[in-house]
GROMACS .gro file of N, CA and C in nm:
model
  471
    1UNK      N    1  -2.396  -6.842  -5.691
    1UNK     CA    2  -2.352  -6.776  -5.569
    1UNK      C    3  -2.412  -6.636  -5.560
    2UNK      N    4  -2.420  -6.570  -5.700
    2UNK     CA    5  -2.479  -6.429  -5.683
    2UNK      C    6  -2.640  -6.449  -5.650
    3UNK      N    7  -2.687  -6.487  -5.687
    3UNK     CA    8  -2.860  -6.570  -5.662
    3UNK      C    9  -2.855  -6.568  -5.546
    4UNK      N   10  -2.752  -6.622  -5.495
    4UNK     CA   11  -2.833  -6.691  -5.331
    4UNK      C   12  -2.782  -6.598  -5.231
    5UNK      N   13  -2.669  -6.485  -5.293
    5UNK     CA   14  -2.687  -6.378  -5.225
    5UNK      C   15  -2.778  -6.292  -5.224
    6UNK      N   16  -2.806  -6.237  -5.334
    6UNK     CA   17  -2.910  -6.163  -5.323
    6UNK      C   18  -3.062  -6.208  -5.296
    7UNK      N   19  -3.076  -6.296  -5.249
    7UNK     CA   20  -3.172  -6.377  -5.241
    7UNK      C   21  -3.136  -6.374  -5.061
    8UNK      N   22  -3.051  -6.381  -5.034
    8UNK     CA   23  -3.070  -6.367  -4.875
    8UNK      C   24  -3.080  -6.206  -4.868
    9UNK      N   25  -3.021  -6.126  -4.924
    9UNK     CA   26  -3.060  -6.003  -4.876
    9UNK      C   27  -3.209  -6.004  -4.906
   10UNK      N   28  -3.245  -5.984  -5.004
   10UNK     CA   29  -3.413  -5.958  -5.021
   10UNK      C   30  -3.477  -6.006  -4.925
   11UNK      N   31  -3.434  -6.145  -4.844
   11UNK     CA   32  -3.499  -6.235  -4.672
   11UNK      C   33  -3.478  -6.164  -4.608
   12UNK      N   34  -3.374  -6.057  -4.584
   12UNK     CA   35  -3.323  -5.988  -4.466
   12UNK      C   36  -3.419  -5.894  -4.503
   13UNK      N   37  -3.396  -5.784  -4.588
   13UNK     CA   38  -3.491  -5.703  -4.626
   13UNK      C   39  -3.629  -5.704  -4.597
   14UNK      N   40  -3.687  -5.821  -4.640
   14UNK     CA   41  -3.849  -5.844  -4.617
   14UNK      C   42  -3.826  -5.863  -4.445
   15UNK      N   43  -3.782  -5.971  -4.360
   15UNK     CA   44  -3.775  -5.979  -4.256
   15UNK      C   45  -3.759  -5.871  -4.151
   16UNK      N   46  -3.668  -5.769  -4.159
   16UNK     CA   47  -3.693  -5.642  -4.121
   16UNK      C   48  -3.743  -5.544  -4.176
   17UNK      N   49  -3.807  -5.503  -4.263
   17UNK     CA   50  -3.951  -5.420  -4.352
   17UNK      C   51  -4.030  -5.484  -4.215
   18UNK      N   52  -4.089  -5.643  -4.207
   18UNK     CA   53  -4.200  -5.679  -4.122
   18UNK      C   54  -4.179  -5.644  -4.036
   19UNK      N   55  -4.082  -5.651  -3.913
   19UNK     CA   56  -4.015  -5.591  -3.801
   19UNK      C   57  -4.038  -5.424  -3.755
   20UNK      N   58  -4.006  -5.350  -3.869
   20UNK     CA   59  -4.085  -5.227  -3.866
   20UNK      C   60  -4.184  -5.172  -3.845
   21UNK      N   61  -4.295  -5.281  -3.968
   21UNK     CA   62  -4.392  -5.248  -3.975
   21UNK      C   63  -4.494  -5.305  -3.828
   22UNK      N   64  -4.427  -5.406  -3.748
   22UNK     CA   65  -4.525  -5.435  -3.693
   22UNK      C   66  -4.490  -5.400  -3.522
   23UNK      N   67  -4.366  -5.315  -3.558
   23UNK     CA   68  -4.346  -5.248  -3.407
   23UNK      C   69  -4.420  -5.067  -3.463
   24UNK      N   70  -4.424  -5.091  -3.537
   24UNK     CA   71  -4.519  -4.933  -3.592
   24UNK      C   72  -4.659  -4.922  -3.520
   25UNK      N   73  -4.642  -5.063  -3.580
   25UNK     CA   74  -4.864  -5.084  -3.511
   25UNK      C   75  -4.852  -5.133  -3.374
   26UNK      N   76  -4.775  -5.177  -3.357
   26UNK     CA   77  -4.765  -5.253  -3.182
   26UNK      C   78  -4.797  -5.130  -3.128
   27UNK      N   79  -4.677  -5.012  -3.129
   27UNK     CA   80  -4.631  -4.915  -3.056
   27UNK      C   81  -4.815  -4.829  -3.043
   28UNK      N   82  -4.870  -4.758  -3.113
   28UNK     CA   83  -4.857  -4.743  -3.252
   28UNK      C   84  -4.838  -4.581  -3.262
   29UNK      N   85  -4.741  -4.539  -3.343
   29UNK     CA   86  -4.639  -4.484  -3.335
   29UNK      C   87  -4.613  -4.433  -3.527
   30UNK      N   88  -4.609  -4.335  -3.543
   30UNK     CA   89  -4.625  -4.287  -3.667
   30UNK      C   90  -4.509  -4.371  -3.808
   31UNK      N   91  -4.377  -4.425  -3.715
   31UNK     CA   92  -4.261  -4.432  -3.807
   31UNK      C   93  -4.145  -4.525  -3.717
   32UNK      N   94  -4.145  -4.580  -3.755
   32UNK     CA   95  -4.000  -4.696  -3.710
   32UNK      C   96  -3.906  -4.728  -3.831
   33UNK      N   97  -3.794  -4.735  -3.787
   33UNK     CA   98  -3.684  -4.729  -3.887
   33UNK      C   99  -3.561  -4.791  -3.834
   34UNK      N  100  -3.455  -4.844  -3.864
   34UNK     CA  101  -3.371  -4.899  -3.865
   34UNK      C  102  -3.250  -4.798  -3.910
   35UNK      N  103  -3.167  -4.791  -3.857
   35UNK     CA  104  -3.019  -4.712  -3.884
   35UNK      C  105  -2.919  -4.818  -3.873
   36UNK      N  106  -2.768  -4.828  -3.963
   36UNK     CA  107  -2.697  -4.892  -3.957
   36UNK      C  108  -2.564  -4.834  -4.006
   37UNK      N  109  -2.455  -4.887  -3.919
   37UNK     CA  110  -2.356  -4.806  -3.989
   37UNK      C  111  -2.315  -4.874  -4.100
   38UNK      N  112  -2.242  -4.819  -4.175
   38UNK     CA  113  -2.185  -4.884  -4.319
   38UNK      C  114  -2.066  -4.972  -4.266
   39UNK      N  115  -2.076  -5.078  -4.365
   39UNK     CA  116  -1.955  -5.204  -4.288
   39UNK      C  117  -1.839  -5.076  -4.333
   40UNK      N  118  -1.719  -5.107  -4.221
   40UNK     CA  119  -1.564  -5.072  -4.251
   40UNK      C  120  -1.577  -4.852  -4.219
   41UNK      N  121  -1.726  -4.810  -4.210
   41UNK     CA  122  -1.680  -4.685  -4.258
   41UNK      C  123  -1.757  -4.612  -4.130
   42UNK      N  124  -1.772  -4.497  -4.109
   42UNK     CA  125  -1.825  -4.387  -4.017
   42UNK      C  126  -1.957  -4.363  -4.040
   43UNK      N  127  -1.983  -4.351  -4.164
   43UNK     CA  128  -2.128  -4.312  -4.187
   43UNK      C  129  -2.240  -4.426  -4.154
   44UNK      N  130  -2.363  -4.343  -4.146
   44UNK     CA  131  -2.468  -4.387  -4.047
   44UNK      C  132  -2.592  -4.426  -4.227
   45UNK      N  133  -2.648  -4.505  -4.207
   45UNK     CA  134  -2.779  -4.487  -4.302
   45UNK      C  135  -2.928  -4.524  -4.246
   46UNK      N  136  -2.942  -4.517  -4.346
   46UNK     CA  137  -3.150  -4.543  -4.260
   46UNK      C  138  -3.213  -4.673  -4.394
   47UNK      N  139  -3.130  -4.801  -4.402
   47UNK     CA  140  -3.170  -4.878  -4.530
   47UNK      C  141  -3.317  -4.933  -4.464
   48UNK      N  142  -3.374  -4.940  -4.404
   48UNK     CA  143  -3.520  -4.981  -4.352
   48UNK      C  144  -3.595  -4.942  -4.280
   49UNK      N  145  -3.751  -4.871  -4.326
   49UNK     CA  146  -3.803  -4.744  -4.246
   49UNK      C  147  -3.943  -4.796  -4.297
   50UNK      N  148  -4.087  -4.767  -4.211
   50UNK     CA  149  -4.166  -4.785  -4.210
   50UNK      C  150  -4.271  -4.680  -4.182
   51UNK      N  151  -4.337  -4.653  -4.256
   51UNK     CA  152  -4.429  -4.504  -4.217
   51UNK      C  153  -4.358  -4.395  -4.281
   52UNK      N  154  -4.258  -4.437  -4.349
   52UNK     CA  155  -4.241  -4.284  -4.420
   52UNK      C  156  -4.292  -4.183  -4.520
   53UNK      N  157  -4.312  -4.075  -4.509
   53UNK     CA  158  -4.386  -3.971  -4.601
   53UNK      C  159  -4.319  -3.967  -4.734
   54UNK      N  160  -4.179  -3.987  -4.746
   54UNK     CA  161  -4.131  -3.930  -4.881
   54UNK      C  162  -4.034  -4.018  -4.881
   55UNK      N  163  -3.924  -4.071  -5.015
   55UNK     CA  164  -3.793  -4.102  -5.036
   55UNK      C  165  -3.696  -4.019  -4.994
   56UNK      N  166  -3.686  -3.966  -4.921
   56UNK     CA  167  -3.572  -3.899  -4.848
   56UNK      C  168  -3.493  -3.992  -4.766
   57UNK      N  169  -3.531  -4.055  -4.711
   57UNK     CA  170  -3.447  -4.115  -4.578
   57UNK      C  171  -3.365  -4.218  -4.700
   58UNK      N  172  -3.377  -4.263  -4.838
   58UNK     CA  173  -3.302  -4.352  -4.886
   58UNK      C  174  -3.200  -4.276  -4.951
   59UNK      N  175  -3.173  -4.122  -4.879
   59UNK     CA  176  -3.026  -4.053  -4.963
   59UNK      C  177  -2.967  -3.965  -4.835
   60UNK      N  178  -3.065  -4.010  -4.705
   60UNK     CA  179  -2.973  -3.948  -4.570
   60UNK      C  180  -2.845  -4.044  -4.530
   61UNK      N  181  -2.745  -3.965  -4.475
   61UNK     CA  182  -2.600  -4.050  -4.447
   61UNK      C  183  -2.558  -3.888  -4.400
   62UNK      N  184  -2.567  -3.977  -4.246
   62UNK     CA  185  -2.506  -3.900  -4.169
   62UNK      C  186  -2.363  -3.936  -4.101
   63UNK      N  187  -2.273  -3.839  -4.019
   63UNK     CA  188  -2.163  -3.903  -3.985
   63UNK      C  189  -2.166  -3.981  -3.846
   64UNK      N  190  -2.067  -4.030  -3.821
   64UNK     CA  191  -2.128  -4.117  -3.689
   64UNK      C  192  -2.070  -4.014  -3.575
   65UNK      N  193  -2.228  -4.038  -3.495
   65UNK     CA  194  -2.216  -3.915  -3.333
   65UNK      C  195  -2.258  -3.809  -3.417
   66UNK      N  196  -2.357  -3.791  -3.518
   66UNK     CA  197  -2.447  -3.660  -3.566
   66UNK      C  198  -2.579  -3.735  -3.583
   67UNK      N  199  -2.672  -3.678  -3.547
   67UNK     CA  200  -2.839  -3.684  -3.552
   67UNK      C  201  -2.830  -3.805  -3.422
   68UNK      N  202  -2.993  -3.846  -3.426
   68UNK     CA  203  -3.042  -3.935  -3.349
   68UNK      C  204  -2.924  -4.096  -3.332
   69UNK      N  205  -2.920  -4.156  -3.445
   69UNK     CA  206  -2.863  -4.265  -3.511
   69UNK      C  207  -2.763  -4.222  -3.455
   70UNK      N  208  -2.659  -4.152  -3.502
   70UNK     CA  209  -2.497  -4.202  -3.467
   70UNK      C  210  -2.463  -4.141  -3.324
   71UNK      N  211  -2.594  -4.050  -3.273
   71UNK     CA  212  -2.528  -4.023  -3.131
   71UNK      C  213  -2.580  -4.197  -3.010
   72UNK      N  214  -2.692  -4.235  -3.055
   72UNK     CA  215  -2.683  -4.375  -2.999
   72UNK      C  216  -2.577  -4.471  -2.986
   73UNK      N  217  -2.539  -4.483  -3.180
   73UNK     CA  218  -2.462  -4.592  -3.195
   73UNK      C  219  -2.321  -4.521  -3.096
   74UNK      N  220  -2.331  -4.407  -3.122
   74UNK     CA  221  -2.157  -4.365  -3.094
   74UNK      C  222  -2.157  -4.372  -2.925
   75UNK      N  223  -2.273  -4.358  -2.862
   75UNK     CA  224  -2.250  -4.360  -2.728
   75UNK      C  225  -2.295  -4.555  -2.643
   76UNK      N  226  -2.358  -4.615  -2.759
   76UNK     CA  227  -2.420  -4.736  -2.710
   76UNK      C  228  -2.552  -4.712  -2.618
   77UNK      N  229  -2.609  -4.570  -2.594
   77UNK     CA  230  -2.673  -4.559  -2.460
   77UNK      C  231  -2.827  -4.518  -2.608
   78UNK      N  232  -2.953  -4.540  -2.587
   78UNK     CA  233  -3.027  -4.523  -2.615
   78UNK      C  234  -3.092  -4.319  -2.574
   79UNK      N  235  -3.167  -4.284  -2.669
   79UNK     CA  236  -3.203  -4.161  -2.671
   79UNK      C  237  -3.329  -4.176  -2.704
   80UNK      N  238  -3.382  -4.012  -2.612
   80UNK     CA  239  -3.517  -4.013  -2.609
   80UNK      C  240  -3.553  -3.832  -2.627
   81UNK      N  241  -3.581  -3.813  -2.774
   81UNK     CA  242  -3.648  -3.662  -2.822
   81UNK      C  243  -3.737  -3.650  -2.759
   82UNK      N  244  -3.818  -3.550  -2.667
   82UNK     CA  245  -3.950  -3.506  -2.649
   82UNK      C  246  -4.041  -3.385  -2.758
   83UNK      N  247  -3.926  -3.330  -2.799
   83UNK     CA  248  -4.010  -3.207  -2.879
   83UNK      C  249  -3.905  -3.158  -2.960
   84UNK      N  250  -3.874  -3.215  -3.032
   84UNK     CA  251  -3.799  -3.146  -3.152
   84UNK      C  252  -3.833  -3.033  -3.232
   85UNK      N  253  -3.748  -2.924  -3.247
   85UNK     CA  254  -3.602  -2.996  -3.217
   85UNK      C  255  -3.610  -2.855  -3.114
   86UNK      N  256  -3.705  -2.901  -3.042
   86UNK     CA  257  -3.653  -2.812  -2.888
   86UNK      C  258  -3.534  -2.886  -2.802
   87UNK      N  259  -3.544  -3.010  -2.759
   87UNK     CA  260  -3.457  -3.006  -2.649
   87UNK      C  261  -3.359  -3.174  -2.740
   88UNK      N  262  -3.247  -3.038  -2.828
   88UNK     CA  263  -3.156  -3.163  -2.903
   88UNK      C  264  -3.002  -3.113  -2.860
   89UNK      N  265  -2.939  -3.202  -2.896
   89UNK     CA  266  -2.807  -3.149  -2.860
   89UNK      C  267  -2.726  -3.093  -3.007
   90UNK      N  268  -2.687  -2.992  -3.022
   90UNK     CA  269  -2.639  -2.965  -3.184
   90UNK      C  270  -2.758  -2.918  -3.296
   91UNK      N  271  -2.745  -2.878  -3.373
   91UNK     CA  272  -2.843  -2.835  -3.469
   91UNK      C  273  -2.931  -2.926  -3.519
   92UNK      N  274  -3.055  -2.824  -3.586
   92UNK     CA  275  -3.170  -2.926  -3.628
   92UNK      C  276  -3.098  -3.024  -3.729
   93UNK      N  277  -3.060  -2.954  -3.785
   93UNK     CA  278  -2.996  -2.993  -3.898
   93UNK      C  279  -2.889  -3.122  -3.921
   94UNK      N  280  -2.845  -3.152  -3.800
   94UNK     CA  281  -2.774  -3.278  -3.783
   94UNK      C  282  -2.903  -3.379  -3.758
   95UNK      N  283  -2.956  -3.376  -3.773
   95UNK     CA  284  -3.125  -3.477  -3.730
   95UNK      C  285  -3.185  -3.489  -3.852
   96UNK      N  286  -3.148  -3.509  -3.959
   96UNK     CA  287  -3.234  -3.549  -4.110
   96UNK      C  288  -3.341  -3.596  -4.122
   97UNK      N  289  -3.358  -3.751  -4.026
   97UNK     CA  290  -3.454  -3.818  -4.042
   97UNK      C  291  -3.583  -3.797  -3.991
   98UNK      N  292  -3.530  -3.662  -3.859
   98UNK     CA  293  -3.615  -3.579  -3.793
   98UNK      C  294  -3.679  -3.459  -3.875
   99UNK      N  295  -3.605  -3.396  -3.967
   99UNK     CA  296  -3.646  -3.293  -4.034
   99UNK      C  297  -3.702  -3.396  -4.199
  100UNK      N  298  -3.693  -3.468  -4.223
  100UNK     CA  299  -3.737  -3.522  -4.354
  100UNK      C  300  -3.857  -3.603  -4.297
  101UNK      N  301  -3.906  -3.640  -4.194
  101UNK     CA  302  -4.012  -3.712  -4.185
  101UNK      C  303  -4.113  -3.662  -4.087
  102UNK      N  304  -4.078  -3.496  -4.061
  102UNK     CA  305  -4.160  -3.448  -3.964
  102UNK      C  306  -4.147  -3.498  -3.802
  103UNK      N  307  -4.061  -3.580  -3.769
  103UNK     CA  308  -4.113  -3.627  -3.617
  103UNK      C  309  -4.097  -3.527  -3.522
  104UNK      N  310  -4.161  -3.499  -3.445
  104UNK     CA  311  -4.159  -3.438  -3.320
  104UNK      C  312  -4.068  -3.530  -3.212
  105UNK      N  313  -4.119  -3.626  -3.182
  105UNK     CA  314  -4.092  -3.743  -3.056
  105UNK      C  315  -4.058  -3.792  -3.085
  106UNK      N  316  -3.909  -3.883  -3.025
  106UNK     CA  317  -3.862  -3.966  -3.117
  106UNK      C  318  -3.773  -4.077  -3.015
  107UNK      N  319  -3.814  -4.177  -2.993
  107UNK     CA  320  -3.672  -4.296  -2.935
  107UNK      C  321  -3.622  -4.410  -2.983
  108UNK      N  322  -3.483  -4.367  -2.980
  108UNK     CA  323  -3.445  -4.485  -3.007
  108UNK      C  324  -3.308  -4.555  -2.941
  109UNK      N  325  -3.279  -4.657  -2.981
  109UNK     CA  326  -3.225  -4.760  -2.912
  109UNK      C  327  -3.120  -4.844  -2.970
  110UNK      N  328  -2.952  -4.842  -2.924
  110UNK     CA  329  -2.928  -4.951  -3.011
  110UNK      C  330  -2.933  -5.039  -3.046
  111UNK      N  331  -2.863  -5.083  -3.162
  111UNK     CA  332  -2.836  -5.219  -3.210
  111UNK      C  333  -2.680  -5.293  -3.233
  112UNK      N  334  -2.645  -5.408  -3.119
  112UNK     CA  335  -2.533  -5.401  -3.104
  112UNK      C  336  -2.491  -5.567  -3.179
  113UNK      N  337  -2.394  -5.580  -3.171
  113UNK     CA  338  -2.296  -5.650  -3.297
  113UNK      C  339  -2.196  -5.746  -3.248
  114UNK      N  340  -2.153  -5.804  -3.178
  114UNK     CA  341  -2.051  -5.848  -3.085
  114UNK      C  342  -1.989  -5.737  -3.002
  115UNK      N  343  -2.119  -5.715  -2.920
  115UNK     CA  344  -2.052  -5.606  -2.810
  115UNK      C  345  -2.048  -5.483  -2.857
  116UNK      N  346  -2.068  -5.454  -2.939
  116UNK     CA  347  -2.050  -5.315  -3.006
  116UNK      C  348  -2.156  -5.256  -3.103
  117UNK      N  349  -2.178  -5.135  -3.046
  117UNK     CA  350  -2.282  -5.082  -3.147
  117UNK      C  351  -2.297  -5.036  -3.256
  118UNK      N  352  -2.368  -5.117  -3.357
  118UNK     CA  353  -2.331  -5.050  -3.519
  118UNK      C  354  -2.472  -5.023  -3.580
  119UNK      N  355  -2.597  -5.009  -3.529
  119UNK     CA  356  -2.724  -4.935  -3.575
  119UNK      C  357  -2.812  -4.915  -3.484
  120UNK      N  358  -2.924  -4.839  -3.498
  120UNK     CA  359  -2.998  -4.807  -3.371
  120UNK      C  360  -3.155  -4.853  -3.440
  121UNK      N  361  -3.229  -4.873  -3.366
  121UNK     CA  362  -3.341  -4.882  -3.366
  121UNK      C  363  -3.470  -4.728  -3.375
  122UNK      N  364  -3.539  -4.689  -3.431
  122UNK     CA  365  -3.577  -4.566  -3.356
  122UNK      C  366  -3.745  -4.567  -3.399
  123UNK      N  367  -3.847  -4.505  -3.344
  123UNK     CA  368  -3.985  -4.511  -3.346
  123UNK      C  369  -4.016  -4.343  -3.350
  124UNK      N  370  -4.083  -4.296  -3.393
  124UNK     CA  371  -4.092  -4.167  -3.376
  124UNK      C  372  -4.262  -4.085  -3.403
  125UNK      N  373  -4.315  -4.000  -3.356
  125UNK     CA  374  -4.413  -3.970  -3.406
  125UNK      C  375  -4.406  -3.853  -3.423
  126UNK      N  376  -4.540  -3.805  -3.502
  126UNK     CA  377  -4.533  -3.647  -3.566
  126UNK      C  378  -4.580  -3.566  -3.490
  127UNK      N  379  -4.652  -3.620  -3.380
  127UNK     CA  380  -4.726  -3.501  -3.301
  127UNK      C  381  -4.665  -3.520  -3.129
  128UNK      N  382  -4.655  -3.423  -3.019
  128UNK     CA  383  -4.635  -3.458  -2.880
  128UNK      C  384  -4.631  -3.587  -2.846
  129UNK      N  385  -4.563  -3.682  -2.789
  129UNK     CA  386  -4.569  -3.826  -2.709
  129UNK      C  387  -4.469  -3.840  -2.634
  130UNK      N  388  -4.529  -3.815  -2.517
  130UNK     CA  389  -4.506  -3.847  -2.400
  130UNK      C  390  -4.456  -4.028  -2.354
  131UNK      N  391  -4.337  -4.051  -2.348
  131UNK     CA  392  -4.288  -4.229  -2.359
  131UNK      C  393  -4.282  -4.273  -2.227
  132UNK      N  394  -4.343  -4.420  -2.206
  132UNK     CA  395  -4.379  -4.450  -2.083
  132UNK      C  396  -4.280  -4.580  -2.119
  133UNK      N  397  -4.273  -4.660  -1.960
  133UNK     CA  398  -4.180  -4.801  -1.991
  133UNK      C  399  -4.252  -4.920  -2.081
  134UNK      N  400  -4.375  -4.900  -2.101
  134UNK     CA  401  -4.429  -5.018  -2.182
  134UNK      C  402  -4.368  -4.988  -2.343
  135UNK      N  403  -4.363  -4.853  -2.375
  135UNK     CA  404  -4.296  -4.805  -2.517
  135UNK      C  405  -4.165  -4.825  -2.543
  136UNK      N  406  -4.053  -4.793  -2.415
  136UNK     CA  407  -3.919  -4.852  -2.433
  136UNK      C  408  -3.928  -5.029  -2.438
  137UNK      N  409  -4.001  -5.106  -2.366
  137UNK     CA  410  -3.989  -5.294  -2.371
  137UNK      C  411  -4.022  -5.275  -2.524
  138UNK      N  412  -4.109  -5.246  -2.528
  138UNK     CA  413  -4.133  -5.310  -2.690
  138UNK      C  414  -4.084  -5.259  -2.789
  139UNK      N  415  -3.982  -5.141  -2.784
  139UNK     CA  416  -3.862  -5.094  -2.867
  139UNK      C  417  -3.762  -5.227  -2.814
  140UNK      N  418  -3.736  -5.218  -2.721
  140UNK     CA  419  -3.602  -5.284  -2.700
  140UNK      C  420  -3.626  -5.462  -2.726
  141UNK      N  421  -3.728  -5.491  -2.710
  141UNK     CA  422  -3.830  -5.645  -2.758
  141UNK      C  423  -3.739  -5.635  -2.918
  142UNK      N  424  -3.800  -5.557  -3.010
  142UNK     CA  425  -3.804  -5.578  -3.122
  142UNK      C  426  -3.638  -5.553  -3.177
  143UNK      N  427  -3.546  -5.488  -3.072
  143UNK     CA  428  -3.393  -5.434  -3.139
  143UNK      C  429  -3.360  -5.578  -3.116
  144UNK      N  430  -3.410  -5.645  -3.019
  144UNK     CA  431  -3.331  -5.775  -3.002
  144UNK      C  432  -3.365  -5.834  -3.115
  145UNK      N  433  -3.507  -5.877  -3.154
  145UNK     CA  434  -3.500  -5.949  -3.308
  145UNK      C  435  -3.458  -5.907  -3.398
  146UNK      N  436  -3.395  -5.785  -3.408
  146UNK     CA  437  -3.349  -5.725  -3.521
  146UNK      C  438  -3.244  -5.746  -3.491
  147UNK      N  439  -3.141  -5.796  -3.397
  147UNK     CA  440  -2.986  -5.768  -3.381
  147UNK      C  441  -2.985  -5.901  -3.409
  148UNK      N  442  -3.048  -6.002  -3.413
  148UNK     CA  443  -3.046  -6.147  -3.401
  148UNK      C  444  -3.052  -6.145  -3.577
  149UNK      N  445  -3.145  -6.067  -3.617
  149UNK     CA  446  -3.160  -6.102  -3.771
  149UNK      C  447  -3.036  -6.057  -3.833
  150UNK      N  448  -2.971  -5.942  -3.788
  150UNK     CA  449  -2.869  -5.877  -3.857
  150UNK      C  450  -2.772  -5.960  -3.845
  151UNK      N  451  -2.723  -6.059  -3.707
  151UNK     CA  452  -2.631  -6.162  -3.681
  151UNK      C  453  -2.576  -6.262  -3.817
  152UNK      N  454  -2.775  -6.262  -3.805
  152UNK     CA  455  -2.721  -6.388  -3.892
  152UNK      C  456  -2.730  -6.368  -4.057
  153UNK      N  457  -2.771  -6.227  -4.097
  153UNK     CA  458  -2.783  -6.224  -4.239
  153UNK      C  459  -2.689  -6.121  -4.295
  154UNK      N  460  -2.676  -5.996  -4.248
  154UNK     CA  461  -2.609  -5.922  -4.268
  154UNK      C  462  -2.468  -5.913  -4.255
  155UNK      N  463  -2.453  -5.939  -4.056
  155UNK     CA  464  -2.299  -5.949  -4.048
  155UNK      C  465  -2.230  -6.073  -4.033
  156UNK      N  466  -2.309  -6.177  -4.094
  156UNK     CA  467  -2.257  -6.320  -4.075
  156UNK      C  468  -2.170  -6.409  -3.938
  157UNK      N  469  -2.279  -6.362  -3.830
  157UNK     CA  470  -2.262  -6.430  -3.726
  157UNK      C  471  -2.142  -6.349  -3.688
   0.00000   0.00000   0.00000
């Protein structure tokens, strides 16, 4: 039983790692990442990220409705940085994944759960980008396969 759990996480894992990586290059877009809240609790994490510069994002945990991630999940409504951290709401400093991976530009999008939002989607780059509607479809393209994967591996349908 322990085998074939961890054996589906490592599927989930690899399955969204690919998901990342290939809305990174679709977009193409410096960094895509995955945020999720912790089952039962408030806090926000970043367990799957693509394009990142350093191990940082695997010890960010933020609270939910602080940085990019929990102001999505907490509002359900998707967000869109132009120039960080010029035009943010609250300090740089509530934005981790923004200050640990350099992004300037950044959108993202949730990821919802039976009606309810419990991680966000987000793409971000290091230099000025300007986001047009072909950049939101293919964010919101890929949250759907990711909410479908999370359905069925993570939060068990």
């Amino acid at each position: 039983m322990e085998f074939e759990q961890s054996s589906k996480a490592e599927e989930l894992t690899d399955l969204l790692l690919l998901e990342c990586d290939q809305l990174k290059e679709n977009m193409p877009c410096d960094f895509s990442g995955i945020a999720l809240q912790k089952y039962g609790e408030m806090d926000v994490v970043w367990p799957y990220v693509s394009g990142n510069r350093n191990e940082k994002y695997k010890y960010i945990t933020v609270r939910y409705g602080k940085g990019i991630a929990g102001k999505v999940i907490s509002s359900g409504s998707s967000m869109t940085i132009a120039s960080f951290p010029n035009d943010i709401i609250g300090k740089s400093t509530e934005y981790p994944i923004m200050l640990a991976e350099k992004i300037i530009s950044a959108y993202a999008c949730p990821l919802i759960w039976k009606g309810v939002p419990k991680g966000a989607l987000l793409i971000g780059f290091r230099d000025p980008h300007t986001f047009n509607q072909d950049n939101y479809q293919k964010v919101k393209q890929t949250a759907e396969k990711v909410e479908s994967l999370l359905a069925s591996y993570y939060f068990g349908n």
